[in-house]
PDB file of C-alpha atoms in Angstrom:
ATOM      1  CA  UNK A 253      49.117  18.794 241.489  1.00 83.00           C
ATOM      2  CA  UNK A 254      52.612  18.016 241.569  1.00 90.00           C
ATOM      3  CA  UNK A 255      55.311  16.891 238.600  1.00 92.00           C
ATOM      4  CA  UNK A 256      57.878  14.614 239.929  1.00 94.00           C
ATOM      5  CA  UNK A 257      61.045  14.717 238.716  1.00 95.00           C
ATOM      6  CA  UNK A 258      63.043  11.734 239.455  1.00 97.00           C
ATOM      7  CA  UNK A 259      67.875  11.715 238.581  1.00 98.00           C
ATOM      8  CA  UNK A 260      70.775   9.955 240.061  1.00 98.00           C
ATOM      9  CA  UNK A 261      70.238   7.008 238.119  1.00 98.00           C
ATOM     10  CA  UNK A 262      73.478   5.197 236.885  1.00 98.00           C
ATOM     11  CA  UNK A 263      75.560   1.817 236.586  1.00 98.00           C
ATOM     12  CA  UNK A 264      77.057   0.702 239.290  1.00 98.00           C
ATOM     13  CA  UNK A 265      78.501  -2.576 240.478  1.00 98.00           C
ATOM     14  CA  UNK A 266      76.843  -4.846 243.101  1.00 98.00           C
ATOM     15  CA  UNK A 267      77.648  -3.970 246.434  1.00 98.00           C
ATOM     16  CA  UNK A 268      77.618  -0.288 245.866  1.00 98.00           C
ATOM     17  CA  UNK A 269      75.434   2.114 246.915  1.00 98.00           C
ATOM     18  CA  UNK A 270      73.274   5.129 245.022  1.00 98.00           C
ATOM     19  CA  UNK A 271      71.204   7.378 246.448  1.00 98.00           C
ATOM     20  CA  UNK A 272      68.028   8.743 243.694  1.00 98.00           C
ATOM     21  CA  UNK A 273      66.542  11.846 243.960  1.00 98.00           C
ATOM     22  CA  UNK A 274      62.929  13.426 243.312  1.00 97.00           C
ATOM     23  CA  UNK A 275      62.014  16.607 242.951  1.00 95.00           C
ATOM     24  CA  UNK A 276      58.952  18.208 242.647  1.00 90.00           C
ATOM     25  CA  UNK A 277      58.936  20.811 239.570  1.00 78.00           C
ATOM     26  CA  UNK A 278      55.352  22.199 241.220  1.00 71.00           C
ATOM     27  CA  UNK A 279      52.558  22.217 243.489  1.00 73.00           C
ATOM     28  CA  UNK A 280      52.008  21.080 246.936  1.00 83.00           C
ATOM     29  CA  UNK A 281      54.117  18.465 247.466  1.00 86.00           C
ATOM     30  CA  UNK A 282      53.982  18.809 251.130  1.00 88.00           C
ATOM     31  CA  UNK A 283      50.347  17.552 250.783  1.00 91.00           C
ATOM     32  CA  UNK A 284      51.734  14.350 249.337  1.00 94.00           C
ATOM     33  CA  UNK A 285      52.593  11.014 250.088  1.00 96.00           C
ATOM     34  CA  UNK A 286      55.116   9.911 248.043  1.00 96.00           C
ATOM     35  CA  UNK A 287      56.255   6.310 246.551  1.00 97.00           C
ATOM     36  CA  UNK A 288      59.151   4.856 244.689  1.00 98.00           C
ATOM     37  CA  UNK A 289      58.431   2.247 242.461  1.00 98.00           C
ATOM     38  CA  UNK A 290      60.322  -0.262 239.551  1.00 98.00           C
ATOM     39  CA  UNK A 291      60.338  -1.955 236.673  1.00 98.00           C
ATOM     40  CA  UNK A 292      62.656  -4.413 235.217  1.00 97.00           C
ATOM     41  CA  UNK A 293      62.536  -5.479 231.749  1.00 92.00           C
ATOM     42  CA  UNK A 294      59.852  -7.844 230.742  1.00 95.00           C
ATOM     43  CA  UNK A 295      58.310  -7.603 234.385  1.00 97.00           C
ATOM     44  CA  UNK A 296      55.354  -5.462 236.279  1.00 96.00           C
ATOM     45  CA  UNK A 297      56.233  -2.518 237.982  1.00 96.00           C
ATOM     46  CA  UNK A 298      56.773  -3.134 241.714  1.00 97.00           C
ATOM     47  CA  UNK A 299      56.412  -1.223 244.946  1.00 97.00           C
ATOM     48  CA  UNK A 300      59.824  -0.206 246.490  1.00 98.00           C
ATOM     49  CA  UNK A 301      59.768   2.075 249.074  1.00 98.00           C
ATOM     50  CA  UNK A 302      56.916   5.089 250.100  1.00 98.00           C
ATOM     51  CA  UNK A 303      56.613   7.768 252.589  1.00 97.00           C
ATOM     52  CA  UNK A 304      54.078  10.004 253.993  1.00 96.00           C
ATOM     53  CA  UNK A 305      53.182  13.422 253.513  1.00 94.00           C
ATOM     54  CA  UNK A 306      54.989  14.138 256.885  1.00 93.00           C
ATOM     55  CA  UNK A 307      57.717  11.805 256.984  1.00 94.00           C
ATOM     56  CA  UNK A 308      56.380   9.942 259.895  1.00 95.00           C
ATOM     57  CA  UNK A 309      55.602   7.237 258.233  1.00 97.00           C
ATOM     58  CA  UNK A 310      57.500   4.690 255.451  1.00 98.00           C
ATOM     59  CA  UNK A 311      56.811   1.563 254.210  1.00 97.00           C
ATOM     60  CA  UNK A 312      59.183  -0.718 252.145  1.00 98.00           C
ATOM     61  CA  UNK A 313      59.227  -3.824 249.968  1.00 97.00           C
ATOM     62  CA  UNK A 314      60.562  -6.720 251.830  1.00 97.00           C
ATOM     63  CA  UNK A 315      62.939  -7.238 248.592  1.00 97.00           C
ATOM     64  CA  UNK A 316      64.779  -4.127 249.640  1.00 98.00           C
ATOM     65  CA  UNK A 317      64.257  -3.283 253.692  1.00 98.00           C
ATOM     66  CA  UNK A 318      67.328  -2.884 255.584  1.00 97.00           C
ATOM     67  CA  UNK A 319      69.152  -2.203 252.406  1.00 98.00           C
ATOM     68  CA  UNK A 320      66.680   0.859 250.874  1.00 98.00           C
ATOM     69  CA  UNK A 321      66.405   4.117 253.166  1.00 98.00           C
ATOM     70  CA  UNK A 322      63.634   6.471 252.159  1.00 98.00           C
ATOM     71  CA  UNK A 323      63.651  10.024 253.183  1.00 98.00           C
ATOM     72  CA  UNK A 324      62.160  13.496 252.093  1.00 97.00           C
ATOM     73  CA  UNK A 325      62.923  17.022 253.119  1.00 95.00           C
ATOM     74  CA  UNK A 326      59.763  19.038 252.325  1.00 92.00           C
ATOM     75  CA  UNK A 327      61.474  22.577 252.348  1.00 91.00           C
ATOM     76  CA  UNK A 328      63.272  21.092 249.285  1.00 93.00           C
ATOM     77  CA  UNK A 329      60.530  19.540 247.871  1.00 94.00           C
ATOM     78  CA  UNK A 330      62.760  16.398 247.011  1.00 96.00           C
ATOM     79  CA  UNK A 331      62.098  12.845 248.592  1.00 97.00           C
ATOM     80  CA  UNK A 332      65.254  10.516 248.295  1.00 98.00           C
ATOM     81  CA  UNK A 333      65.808   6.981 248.167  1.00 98.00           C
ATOM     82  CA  UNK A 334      68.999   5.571 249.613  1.00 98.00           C
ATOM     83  CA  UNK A 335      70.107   2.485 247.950  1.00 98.00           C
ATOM     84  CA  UNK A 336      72.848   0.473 249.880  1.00 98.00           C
ATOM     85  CA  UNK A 337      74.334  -3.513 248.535  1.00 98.00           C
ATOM     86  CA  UNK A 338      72.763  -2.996 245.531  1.00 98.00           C
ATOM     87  CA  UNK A 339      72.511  -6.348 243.614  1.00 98.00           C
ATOM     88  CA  UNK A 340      71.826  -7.191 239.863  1.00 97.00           C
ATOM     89  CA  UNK A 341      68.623  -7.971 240.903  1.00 97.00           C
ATOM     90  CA  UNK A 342      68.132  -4.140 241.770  1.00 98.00           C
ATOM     91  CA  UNK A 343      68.276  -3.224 238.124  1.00 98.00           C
ATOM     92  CA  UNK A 344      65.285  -1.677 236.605  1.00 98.00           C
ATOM     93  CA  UNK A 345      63.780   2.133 235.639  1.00 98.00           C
ATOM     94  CA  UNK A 346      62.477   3.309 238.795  1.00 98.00           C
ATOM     95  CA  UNK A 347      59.848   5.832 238.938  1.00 98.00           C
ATOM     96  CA  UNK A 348      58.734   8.430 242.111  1.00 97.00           C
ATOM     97  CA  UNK A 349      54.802   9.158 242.381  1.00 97.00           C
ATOM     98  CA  UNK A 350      52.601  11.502 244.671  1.00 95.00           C
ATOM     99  CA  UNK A 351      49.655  10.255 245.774  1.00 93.00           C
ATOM    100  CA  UNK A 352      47.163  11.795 247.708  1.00 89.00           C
ATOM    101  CA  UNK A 353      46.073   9.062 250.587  1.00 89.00           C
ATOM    102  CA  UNK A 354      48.513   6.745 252.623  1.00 91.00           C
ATOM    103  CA  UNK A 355      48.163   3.171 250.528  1.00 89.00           C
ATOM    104  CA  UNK A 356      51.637   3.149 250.225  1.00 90.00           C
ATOM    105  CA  UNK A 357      51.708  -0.295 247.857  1.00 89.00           C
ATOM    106  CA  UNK A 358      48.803   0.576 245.301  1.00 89.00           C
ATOM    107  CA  UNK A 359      50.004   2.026 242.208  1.00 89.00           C
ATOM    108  CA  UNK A 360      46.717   3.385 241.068  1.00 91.00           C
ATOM    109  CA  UNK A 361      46.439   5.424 244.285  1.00 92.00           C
ATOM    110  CA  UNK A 362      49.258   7.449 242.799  1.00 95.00           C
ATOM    111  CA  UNK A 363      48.323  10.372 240.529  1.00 93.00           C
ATOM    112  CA  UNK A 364      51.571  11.510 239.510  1.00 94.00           C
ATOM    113  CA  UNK A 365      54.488   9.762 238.324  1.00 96.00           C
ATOM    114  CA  UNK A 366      58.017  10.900 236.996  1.00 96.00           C
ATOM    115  CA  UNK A 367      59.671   9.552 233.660  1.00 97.00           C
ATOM    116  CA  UNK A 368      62.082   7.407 235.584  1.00 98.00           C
ATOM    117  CA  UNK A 369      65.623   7.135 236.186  1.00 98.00           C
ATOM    118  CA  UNK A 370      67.592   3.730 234.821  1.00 98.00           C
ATOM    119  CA  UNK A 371      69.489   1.751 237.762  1.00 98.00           C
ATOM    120  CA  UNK A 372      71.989  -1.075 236.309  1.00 98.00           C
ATOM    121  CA  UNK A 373      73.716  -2.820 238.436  1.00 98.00           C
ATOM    122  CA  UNK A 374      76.248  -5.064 236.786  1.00 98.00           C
ATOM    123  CA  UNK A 375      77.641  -8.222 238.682  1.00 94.00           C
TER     124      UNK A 375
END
């Protein structure tokens, strides 16, 4: 098993760009695929942004591709998520999971899941 371990969250004004980090406190985490995922107030928790065990692979949210960049480096045992014209809109907790099969947008495929990191974008 893994423990994700998500930071870097932090107000920032729309337009600007953060970059969230996860790091995994233990375990395998090369044998995961790994997801970022968010939740506004008074809303569901949405898919963002996932990658595979190897990197090879990503998958995004239409509500953030070509802004969102999602990357890992397995020798650090961190995956990242690069967050570029953030909008209000972006605001929310956002949360990293492992999971351990590649169905990138299914939150109960996840077994793991951080705590979260708070992303407030002001206007």
């Amino acid at each position: 098993q893994v423990q994700p371990v998500e930071s870097g969250g932090r107000l920032v004004q729309a337009g600007d760009s953060l970059r969230l980090s996860c790091a995994a406190s233990k375990g395998s985490f090369n044998n995961y695929n790994m997801g970022w995922f968010r939740q506004a107030p008074g809303k569901e928790r949405e898919f963002v942004a996932a990658i595979s065990a190897s990197g090879g692979v990503t998958s995004y949210a239409d509500s953030v591709k070509g802004r969102f960049t999602i990357s890992r480096d397995n020798a650090k045992n961190t995956v990242y998520l690069q967050m570029n014209s953030l909008r209000p809109e972006d605001t929310a907790v956002y949360y990293c999971a492992a999971g351990p099969s590649w169905r990138p947008l299914r939150d109960s495929n996840y077994a793991y899941w951080g705590q979260g990191t708070q992303v407030t974008v002001s206007s």
